[in-house]
PDB file of C-alpha atoms in Angstrom:
ATOM      1  CA  MET C  23      77.550 -84.672 -64.029  1.00  0.00           C
ATOM      2  CA  ASN C  24      76.673 -81.043 -63.307  1.00  0.00           C
ATOM      3  CA  THR C  25      78.730 -78.978 -65.766  1.00  0.00           C
ATOM      4  CA  PHE C  26      79.732 -76.507 -63.078  1.00  0.00           C
ATOM      5  CA  ARG C  27      80.963 -79.293 -60.824  1.00  0.00           C
ATOM      6  CA  THR C  28      83.015 -80.680 -63.694  1.00  0.00           C
ATOM      7  CA  ALA C  29      84.565 -77.268 -64.313  1.00  0.00           C
ATOM      8  CA  THR C  30      85.348 -76.776 -60.636  1.00  0.00           C
ATOM      9  CA  ALA C  31      86.946 -80.187 -60.299  1.00  0.00           C
ATOM     10  CA  PHE C  32      89.042 -79.475 -63.374  1.00  0.00           C
ATOM     11  CA  MET C  33      90.075 -76.098 -61.969  1.00  0.00           C
ATOM     12  CA  LEU C  34      91.247 -77.644 -58.730  1.00  0.00           C
ATOM     13  CA  ALA C  35      92.978 -80.525 -60.453  1.00  0.00           C
ATOM     14  CA  THR C  36      94.781 -78.080 -62.736  1.00  0.00           C
ATOM     15  CA  SER C  37      95.872 -76.037 -59.731  1.00  0.00           C
ATOM     16  CA  LEU C  38      97.294 -79.127 -58.075  1.00  0.00           C
ATOM     17  CA  TYR C  39      99.146 -80.047 -61.246  1.00  0.00           C
ATOM     18  CA  LEU C  40     100.644 -76.578 -61.523  1.00  0.00           C
ATOM     19  CA  VAL C  41     101.936 -76.520 -57.980  1.00  0.00           C
ATOM     20  CA  SER C  42     103.527 -79.940 -58.401  1.00  0.00           C
ATOM     21  CA  CYS C  43     105.484 -78.961 -61.534  1.00  0.00           C
ATOM     22  CA  LYS C  44     108.164 -76.360 -62.081  1.00  0.00           C
ATOM     23  CA  LYS C  45     106.992 -73.947 -64.765  1.00  0.00           C
ATOM     24  CA  GLU C  46     109.679 -73.506 -67.391  1.00  0.00           C
ATOM     25  CA  ASN C  47     107.885 -71.142 -69.761  1.00  0.00           C
ATOM     26  CA  ASP C  48     106.311 -68.443 -67.594  1.00  0.00           C
ATOM     27  CA  GLU C  49     105.028 -65.278 -69.226  1.00  0.00           C
ATOM     28  CA  PRO C  50     107.905 -62.810 -69.661  1.00  0.00           C
ATOM     29  CA  GLN C  51     105.983 -59.904 -68.101  1.00  0.00           C
ATOM     30  CA  THR C  52     105.360 -60.733 -64.467  1.00  0.00           C
ATOM     31  CA  VAL C  53     105.337 -59.062 -61.080  1.00  0.00           C
ATOM     32  CA  ASN C  54     107.307 -61.459 -58.908  1.00  0.00           C
ATOM     33  CA  GLU C  55     108.907 -59.615 -56.021  1.00  0.00           C
ATOM     34  CA  GLY C  56     110.093 -62.612 -54.059  1.00  0.00           C
ATOM     35  CA  THR C  57     109.533 -66.338 -54.197  1.00  0.00           C
ATOM     36  CA  GLN C  58     108.108 -66.730 -50.708  1.00  0.00           C
ATOM     37  CA  ASN C  59     107.340 -64.959 -47.488  1.00  0.00           C
ATOM     38  CA  GLU C  60     110.606 -63.933 -45.877  1.00  0.00           C
ATOM     39  CA  THR C  61     109.506 -65.324 -42.491  1.00  0.00           C
ATOM     40  CA  ASN C  62     107.399 -68.405 -43.256  1.00  0.00           C
ATOM     41  CA  ASP C  63     105.922 -70.310 -46.165  1.00  0.00           C
ATOM     42  CA  ASP C  64     102.203 -70.202 -45.310  1.00  0.00           C
ATOM     43  CA  VAL C  65      99.900 -69.995 -48.320  1.00  0.00           C
ATOM     44  CA  PHE C  66      96.410 -68.501 -48.446  1.00  0.00           C
ATOM     45  CA  GLU C  67      93.555 -69.699 -50.613  1.00  0.00           C
ATOM     46  CA  LEU C  68      91.342 -66.974 -52.079  1.00  0.00           C
ATOM     47  CA  ALA C  69      88.063 -68.274 -53.513  1.00  0.00           C
ATOM     48  CA  ILE C  70      85.612 -65.705 -54.913  1.00  0.00           C
ATOM     49  CA  ARG C  71      82.379 -67.480 -55.810  1.00  0.00           C
ATOM     50  CA  ARG C  72      79.045 -66.588 -57.393  1.00  0.00           C
ATOM     51  CA  LEU C  73      76.055 -68.629 -56.305  1.00  0.00           C
ATOM     52  CA  ASN C  74      74.253 -70.493 -59.053  1.00  0.00           C
ATOM     53  CA  PRO C  75      71.008 -68.802 -60.196  1.00  0.00           C
ATOM     54  CA  GLY C  76      68.195 -69.852 -57.889  1.00  0.00           C
ATOM     55  CA  GLN C  77      70.584 -71.288 -55.313  1.00  0.00           C
ATOM     56  CA  ASN C  78      69.069 -71.254 -51.834  1.00  0.00           C
ATOM     57  CA  ILE C  79      71.453 -69.270 -49.622  1.00  0.00           C
ATOM     58  CA  ALA C  80      70.722 -71.349 -46.514  1.00  0.00           C
ATOM     59  CA  ASP C  81      71.609 -74.506 -48.426  1.00  0.00           C
ATOM     60  CA  PHE C  82      74.821 -72.897 -49.678  1.00  0.00           C
ATOM     61  CA  VAL C  83      75.792 -71.846 -46.148  1.00  0.00           C
ATOM     62  CA  ALA C  84      75.079 -75.333 -44.799  1.00  0.00           C
ATOM     63  CA  ALA C  85      77.108 -76.957 -47.582  1.00  0.00           C
ATOM     64  CA  ARG C  86      79.954 -74.491 -47.118  1.00  0.00           C
ATOM     65  CA  ASP C  87      80.089 -74.984 -43.362  1.00  0.00           C
ATOM     66  CA  ALA C  88      80.061 -78.772 -43.712  1.00  0.00           C
ATOM     67  CA  PHE C  89      82.964 -78.680 -46.164  1.00  0.00           C
ATOM     68  CA  VAL C  90      84.910 -76.136 -44.100  1.00  0.00           C
ATOM     69  CA  ALA C  91      84.480 -78.318 -41.002  1.00  0.00           C
ATOM     70  CA  GLU C  92      86.105 -81.190 -42.895  1.00  0.00           C
ATOM     71  CA  LEU C  93      88.878 -78.900 -44.094  1.00  0.00           C
ATOM     72  CA  MET C  94      89.594 -77.408 -40.682  1.00  0.00           C
ATOM     73  CA  ALA C  95      89.811 -80.897 -39.148  1.00  0.00           C
ATOM     74  CA  ARG C  96      92.954 -81.571 -41.208  1.00  0.00           C
ATOM     75  CA  PRO C  97      96.425 -80.697 -39.846  1.00  0.00           C
ATOM     76  CA  GLY C  98      98.001 -77.623 -41.388  1.00  0.00           C
ATOM     77  CA  THR C  99      94.826 -75.555 -41.893  1.00  0.00           C
ATOM     78  CA  SER C 100      93.721 -72.531 -39.903  1.00  0.00           C
ATOM     79  CA  ASN C 101      91.800 -69.286 -39.932  1.00  0.00           C
ATOM     80  CA  ASP C 102      89.018 -69.921 -42.417  1.00  0.00           C
ATOM     81  CA  ARG C 103      87.333 -66.594 -43.193  1.00  0.00           C
ATOM     82  CA  GLU C 104      84.253 -65.553 -45.162  1.00  0.00           C
ATOM     83  CA  PHE C 105      83.408 -62.139 -46.640  1.00  0.00           C
ATOM     84  CA  GLN C 106      80.677 -60.686 -48.820  1.00  0.00           C
ATOM     85  CA  PRO C 107      80.733 -57.572 -51.029  1.00  0.00           C
ATOM     86  CA  SER C 108      78.952 -54.478 -49.798  1.00  0.00           C
ATOM     87  CA  PHE C 109      80.160 -52.196 -52.595  1.00  0.00           C
ATOM     88  CA  ASP C 110      81.242 -53.211 -56.113  1.00  0.00           C
ATOM     89  CA  LEU C 111      84.253 -51.169 -57.245  1.00  0.00           C
ATOM     90  CA  LEU C 112      84.002 -52.417 -60.833  1.00  0.00           C
ATOM     91  CA  ALA C 113      80.275 -51.774 -61.330  1.00  0.00           C
ATOM     92  CA  SER C 114      80.099 -55.324 -62.679  1.00  0.00           C
ATOM     93  CA  GLY C 115      76.348 -55.604 -62.237  1.00  0.00           C
ATOM     94  CA  LEU C 116      76.687 -58.859 -60.305  1.00  0.00           C
ATOM     95  CA  PRO C 117      74.133 -59.187 -57.490  1.00  0.00           C
ATOM     96  CA  LEU C 118      76.209 -58.585 -54.387  1.00  0.00           C
ATOM     97  CA  ASP C 119      74.165 -61.018 -52.310  1.00  0.00           C
ATOM     98  CA  SER C 120      75.221 -63.797 -54.694  1.00  0.00           C
ATOM     99  CA  ILE C 121      78.972 -63.294 -54.130  1.00  0.00           C
ATOM    100  CA  TYR C 122      80.820 -65.007 -51.289  1.00  0.00           C
ATOM    101  CA  ILE C 123      84.566 -64.811 -50.679  1.00  0.00           C
ATOM    102  CA  GLY C 124      86.392 -67.492 -48.747  1.00  0.00           C
ATOM    103  CA  MET C 125      89.966 -67.412 -47.486  1.00  0.00           C
ATOM    104  CA  THR C 126      91.868 -70.193 -45.734  1.00  0.00           C
ATOM    105  CA  GLN C 127      95.384 -70.295 -44.332  1.00  0.00           C
ATOM    106  CA  TYR C 128      97.578 -73.365 -44.951  1.00  0.00           C
ATOM    107  CA  ALA C 129     100.904 -74.241 -43.342  1.00  0.00           C
ATOM    108  CA  ASP C 130     102.588 -74.518 -46.751  1.00  0.00           C
ATOM    109  CA  LEU C 131     101.974 -75.256 -50.407  1.00  0.00           C
ATOM    110  CA  ASN C 132     102.397 -78.998 -49.956  1.00  0.00           C
ATOM    111  CA  THR C 133      99.623 -79.008 -47.346  1.00  0.00           C
ATOM    112  CA  PHE C 134      97.312 -77.197 -49.749  1.00  0.00           C
ATOM    113  CA  SER C 135      98.105 -79.623 -52.576  1.00  0.00           C
ATOM    114  CA  THR C 136      97.760 -82.738 -50.430  1.00  0.00           C
ATOM    115  CA  LEU C 137      94.450 -81.681 -48.913  1.00  0.00           C
ATOM    116  CA  GLY C 138      93.093 -80.720 -52.313  1.00  0.00           C
ATOM    117  CA  GLN C 139      93.763 -84.239 -53.531  1.00  0.00           C
ATOM    118  CA  GLN C 140      92.274 -85.783 -50.386  1.00  0.00           C
ATOM    119  CA  LEU C 141      89.106 -83.686 -50.211  1.00  0.00           C
ATOM    120  CA  ILE C 142      88.106 -83.185 -53.840  1.00  0.00           C
ATOM    121  CA  SER C 143      85.956 -86.319 -53.923  1.00  0.00           C
ATOM    122  CA  ILE C 144      84.385 -86.338 -50.457  1.00  0.00           C
ATOM    123  CA  PRO C 145      80.581 -85.877 -50.352  1.00  0.00           C
ATOM    124  CA  GLU C 146      80.860 -82.545 -48.558  1.00  0.00           C
ATOM    125  CA  ALA C 147      83.023 -81.168 -51.385  1.00  0.00           C
ATOM    126  CA  THR C 148      80.716 -82.482 -54.098  1.00  0.00           C
ATOM    127  CA  THR C 149      77.683 -80.868 -52.453  1.00  0.00           C
ATOM    128  CA  PHE C 150      79.455 -77.570 -51.778  1.00  0.00           C
ATOM    129  CA  PHE C 151      81.055 -77.156 -55.211  1.00  0.00           C
ATOM    130  CA  ALA C 152      77.698 -77.715 -56.884  1.00  0.00           C
ATOM    131  CA  THR C 153      76.284 -74.534 -55.316  1.00  0.00           C
ATOM    132  CA  PHE C 154      78.453 -71.900 -57.035  1.00  0.00           C
ATOM    133  CA  VAL C 155      80.506 -70.809 -60.026  1.00  0.00           C
ATOM    134  CA  PRO C 156      84.101 -69.690 -59.326  1.00  0.00           C
ATOM    135  CA  ILE C 157      85.041 -66.115 -60.249  1.00  0.00           C
ATOM    136  CA  THR C 158      88.576 -66.201 -58.854  1.00  0.00           C
ATOM    137  CA  PHE C 159      90.549 -69.062 -57.359  1.00  0.00           C
ATOM    138  CA  GLU C 160      94.111 -68.261 -56.329  1.00  0.00           C
ATOM    139  CA  VAL C 161      96.699 -69.501 -53.867  1.00  0.00           C
ATOM    140  CA  LEU C 162      98.550 -66.509 -52.474  1.00  0.00           C
ATOM    141  CA  GLN C 163     101.616 -65.490 -50.518  1.00  0.00           C
ATOM    142  CA  PRO C 164     102.282 -61.956 -49.271  1.00  0.00           C
ATOM    143  CA  LEU C 165     104.953 -59.963 -51.047  1.00  0.00           C
ATOM    144  CA  PRO C 166     108.131 -59.340 -49.021  1.00  0.00           C
ATOM    145  CA  GLY C 167     107.517 -56.713 -46.384  1.00  0.00           C
ATOM    146  CA  TYR C 168     103.841 -57.599 -45.889  1.00  0.00           C
ATOM    147  CA  GLY C 169     104.228 -60.837 -43.929  1.00  0.00           C
ATOM    148  CA  PRO C 170     103.972 -62.916 -41.916  1.00  0.00           C
ATOM    149  CA  ILE C 171     100.180 -62.938 -42.019  1.00  0.00           C
ATOM    150  CA  ASP C 172      97.761 -64.209 -39.402  1.00  0.00           C
ATOM    151  CA  LEU C 173      94.494 -64.317 -41.331  1.00  0.00           C
ATOM    152  CA  SER C 174      92.420 -64.137 -38.147  1.00  0.00           C
ATOM    153  CA  THR C 175      93.639 -60.588 -37.472  1.00  0.00           C
ATOM    154  CA  ILE C 176      92.600 -59.148 -40.856  1.00  0.00           C
ATOM    155  CA  ALA C 177      89.304 -57.277 -40.333  1.00  0.00           C
ATOM    156  CA  PRO C 178      88.187 -59.497 -37.430  1.00  0.00           C
ATOM    157  CA  LEU C 179      84.515 -60.325 -36.954  1.00  0.00           C
ATOM    158  CA  ASN C 180      82.616 -57.647 -34.983  1.00  0.00           C
ATOM    159  CA  SER C 181      85.434 -55.127 -35.453  1.00  0.00           C
ATOM    160  CA  GLY C 182      83.379 -53.025 -37.871  1.00  0.00           C
ATOM    161  CA  ARG C 183      86.312 -53.043 -40.256  1.00  0.00           C
ATOM    162  CA  ILE C 184      85.917 -53.664 -43.971  1.00  0.00           C
ATOM    163  CA  LEU C 185      88.228 -55.434 -46.397  1.00  0.00           C
ATOM    164  CA  GLU C 186      88.844 -54.234 -49.943  1.00  0.00           C
ATOM    165  CA  ILE C 187      90.003 -56.916 -52.382  1.00  0.00           C
ATOM    166  CA  ALA C 188      91.358 -56.052 -55.836  1.00  0.00           C
ATOM    167  CA  VAL C 189      92.460 -58.852 -58.178  1.00  0.00           C
ATOM    168  CA  ARG C 190      94.636 -57.894 -61.135  1.00  0.00           C
ATOM    169  CA  ASP C 191      95.681 -60.088 -64.042  1.00  0.00           C
ATOM    170  CA  ILE C 192      98.588 -58.131 -65.466  1.00  0.00           C
ATOM    171  CA  SER C 193      98.356 -59.956 -68.791  1.00  0.00           C
ATOM    172  CA  ALA C 194      95.153 -57.947 -69.381  1.00  0.00           C
ATOM    173  CA  TYR C 195      97.074 -54.657 -69.554  1.00  0.00           C
ATOM    174  CA  SER C 196      98.479 -53.649 -72.946  1.00  0.00           C
ATOM    175  CA  ASN C 197     102.218 -52.925 -73.084  1.00  0.00           C
ATOM    176  CA  PHE C 198     102.651 -53.877 -69.444  1.00  0.00           C
ATOM    177  CA  ASP C 199     105.883 -52.717 -67.844  1.00  0.00           C
ATOM    178  CA  THR C 200     106.865 -54.141 -64.461  1.00  0.00           C
ATOM    179  CA  THR C 201     108.884 -51.122 -63.338  1.00  0.00           C
ATOM    180  CA  ASP C 202     106.073 -48.722 -64.202  1.00  0.00           C
ATOM    181  CA  TYR C 203     103.522 -50.869 -62.389  1.00  0.00           C
ATOM    182  CA  VAL C 204     105.583 -51.199 -59.204  1.00  0.00           C
ATOM    183  CA  THR C 205     106.448 -47.495 -59.167  1.00  0.00           C
ATOM    184  CA  LYS C 206     102.844 -46.363 -59.627  1.00  0.00           C
ATOM    185  CA  ARG C 207     101.525 -48.963 -57.181  1.00  0.00           C
ATOM    186  CA  ASP C 208     103.931 -47.978 -54.425  1.00  0.00           C
ATOM    187  CA  SER C 209     103.219 -44.258 -54.875  1.00  0.00           C
ATOM    188  CA  PHE C 210      99.504 -44.987 -54.633  1.00  0.00           C
ATOM    189  CA  LEU C 211      99.905 -47.140 -51.521  1.00  0.00           C
ATOM    190  CA  THR C 212     102.084 -44.534 -49.804  1.00  0.00           C
ATOM    191  CA  LEU C 213      99.368 -41.914 -50.230  1.00  0.00           C
ATOM    192  CA  LEU C 214      96.576 -44.348 -49.305  1.00  0.00           C
ATOM    193  CA  ALA C 215      98.297 -45.190 -46.009  1.00  0.00           C
ATOM    194  CA  GLN C 216      98.099 -41.513 -45.028  1.00  0.00           C
ATOM    195  CA  GLN C 217      94.300 -41.336 -45.275  1.00  0.00           C
ATOM    196  CA  PRO C 218      91.990 -41.273 -42.220  1.00  0.00           C
ATOM    197  CA  GLY C 219      90.440 -44.682 -41.655  1.00  0.00           C
ATOM    198  CA  PHE C 220      93.221 -46.658 -43.341  1.00  0.00           C
ATOM    199  CA  VAL C 221      94.260 -49.632 -41.190  1.00  0.00           C
ATOM    200  CA  GLN C 222      96.381 -52.104 -43.145  1.00  0.00           C
ATOM    201  CA  GLU C 223      97.612 -53.008 -46.625  1.00  0.00           C
ATOM    202  CA  ILE C 224      98.667 -56.428 -47.912  1.00  0.00           C
ATOM    203  CA  GLN C 225     100.001 -57.045 -51.389  1.00  0.00           C
ATOM    204  CA  TRP C 226      99.960 -60.651 -52.585  1.00  0.00           C
ATOM    205  CA  ARG C 227     101.376 -62.712 -55.419  1.00  0.00           C
ATOM    206  CA  SER C 228      99.711 -65.803 -56.812  1.00  0.00           C
ATOM    207  CA  VAL C 229     101.687 -68.999 -56.285  1.00  0.00           C
ATOM    208  CA  LEU C 230     100.025 -70.631 -59.296  1.00  0.00           C
ATOM    209  CA  ASN C 231     100.027 -67.790 -61.822  1.00  0.00           C
ATOM    210  CA  ASN C 232     102.792 -65.195 -62.031  1.00  0.00           C
ATOM    211  CA  ASN C 233     100.436 -62.871 -63.912  1.00  0.00           C
ATOM    212  CA  VAL C 234      98.004 -62.498 -61.006  1.00  0.00           C
ATOM    213  CA  VAL C 235      98.501 -60.063 -58.148  1.00  0.00           C
ATOM    214  CA  VAL C 236      96.057 -59.171 -55.394  1.00  0.00           C
ATOM    215  CA  GLY C 237      95.804 -56.075 -53.253  1.00  0.00           C
ATOM    216  CA  MET C 238      93.914 -56.055 -49.954  1.00  0.00           C
ATOM    217  CA  THR C 239      93.242 -52.965 -47.873  1.00  0.00           C
ATOM    218  CA  VAL C 240      91.632 -52.889 -44.444  1.00  0.00           C
ATOM    219  CA  TYR C 241      89.645 -49.787 -43.513  1.00  0.00           C
ATOM    220  CA  ASP C 242      88.279 -48.841 -40.121  1.00  0.00           C
ATOM    221  CA  SER C 243      84.723 -48.860 -41.510  1.00  0.00           C
ATOM    222  CA  GLN C 244      82.788 -48.785 -44.756  1.00  0.00           C
ATOM    223  CA  ALA C 245      82.096 -45.096 -44.179  1.00  0.00           C
ATOM    224  CA  ALA C 246      85.832 -44.425 -43.922  1.00  0.00           C
ATOM    225  CA  ALA C 247      86.537 -46.381 -47.111  1.00  0.00           C
ATOM    226  CA  LEU C 248      83.824 -44.572 -49.070  1.00  0.00           C
ATOM    227  CA  ALA C 249      84.960 -41.198 -47.724  1.00  0.00           C
ATOM    228  CA  ILE C 250      88.449 -41.830 -49.075  1.00  0.00           C
ATOM    229  CA  GLY C 251      87.015 -42.848 -52.433  1.00  0.00           C
ATOM    230  CA  MET C 252      84.905 -39.700 -52.629  1.00  0.00           C
ATOM    231  CA  ASP C 253      87.631 -37.290 -51.526  1.00  0.00           C
ATOM    232  CA  PRO C 254      88.584 -35.302 -54.662  1.00  0.00           C
ATOM    233  CA  ASN C 255      91.948 -34.323 -53.186  1.00  0.00           C
ATOM    234  CA  PHE C 256      92.812 -37.996 -52.906  1.00  0.00           C
ATOM    235  CA  MET C 257      91.200 -39.333 -56.069  1.00  0.00           C
ATOM    236  CA  TRP C 258      92.670 -36.643 -58.355  1.00  0.00           C
ATOM    237  CA  ASP C 259      96.138 -36.856 -56.901  1.00  0.00           C
ATOM    238  CA  PRO C 260      98.458 -38.150 -59.660  1.00  0.00           C
ATOM    239  CA  ALA C 261      99.577 -41.004 -57.412  1.00  0.00           C
ATOM    240  CA  VAL C 262      95.989 -42.284 -57.411  1.00  0.00           C
ATOM    241  CA  SER C 263      94.738 -41.400 -60.867  1.00  0.00           C
ATOM    242  CA  GLU C 264      97.842 -42.695 -62.639  1.00  0.00           C
ATOM    243  CA  PHE C 265      97.813 -46.065 -60.866  1.00  0.00           C
ATOM    244  CA  LEU C 266      94.076 -46.739 -60.986  1.00  0.00           C
ATOM    245  CA  GLY C 267      93.819 -45.346 -64.493  1.00  0.00           C
ATOM    246  CA  ALA C 268      96.550 -47.595 -65.828  1.00  0.00           C
ATOM    247  CA  TYR C 269      95.975 -50.664 -63.637  1.00  0.00           C
ATOM    248  CA  PRO C 270      92.344 -51.051 -62.523  1.00  0.00           C
ATOM    249  CA  PRO C 271      91.267 -54.384 -61.050  1.00  0.00           C
ATOM    250  CA  THR C 272      90.593 -56.877 -63.833  1.00  0.00           C
ATOM    251  CA  GLN C 273      88.916 -59.873 -62.176  1.00  0.00           C
ATOM    252  CA  PHE C 274      87.257 -58.541 -59.040  1.00  0.00           C
ATOM    253  CA  GLY C 275      87.222 -55.401 -56.930  1.00  0.00           C
ATOM    254  CA  ALA C 276      84.925 -54.727 -53.991  1.00  0.00           C
ATOM    255  CA  LEU C 277      84.596 -53.547 -50.432  1.00  0.00           C
ATOM    256  CA  ASN C 278      83.636 -56.548 -48.355  1.00  0.00           C
ATOM    257  CA  THR C 279      81.935 -56.999 -45.025  1.00  0.00           C
ATOM    258  CA  VAL C 280      82.990 -59.731 -42.619  1.00  0.00           C
ATOM    259  CA  LEU C 281      80.739 -62.787 -42.279  1.00  0.00           C
ATOM    260  CA  LYS C 282      83.011 -64.937 -40.131  1.00  0.00           C
TER     261      LYS C 282
END
């Protein structure tokens, strides 16, 4: 069997196992600001993928669309979205045209788990999973105060808006302190919300891994986002430099255009 496909199947199976079991020995340093959305219990899959070397993009798109059609035909799924990086915040060197980011909204965690078990072995899944290597795979809920979320309204297609995604694994930071992180993050976000071109912020927690948090920012355009990032008054403000200096994205960080 293709080694990537084996790894992907294992990743999904592990995710399903984790959501079906209560974790009794979580890492002591976590950022868990609420166990679920205060209004509903929708969960959101975030899948950041890198195409295999030599993968034909048209074949990937066809395989993705076939699998998504099967997924969207199941009750409890909605608002499948697709994004692609236009600017790499981490200077990772990854070819941007090889990165695709999928998001799907599920009615609840049980729906996600059940559909994962049902769809993992269908031909459309086998074909699709063989086209890429996963960079990030998380199941998310918005932190209290950021929900409820309708995924279709986040940087809609043809709006010209751009979505920044920053994934942070807090176990990667030395001497991590939850209070310090939350204080610096909230100061940064307060200042960011005052900038021209800022539209919306969503902070997420991972349902599967208490060490993973995700920040998403919607800007009016890529030009607006880049202007904020190049504004010395903003970037050198202590609220910005202290947060980004201490807690840069660890898994992925990019400005992303909307594909669908």
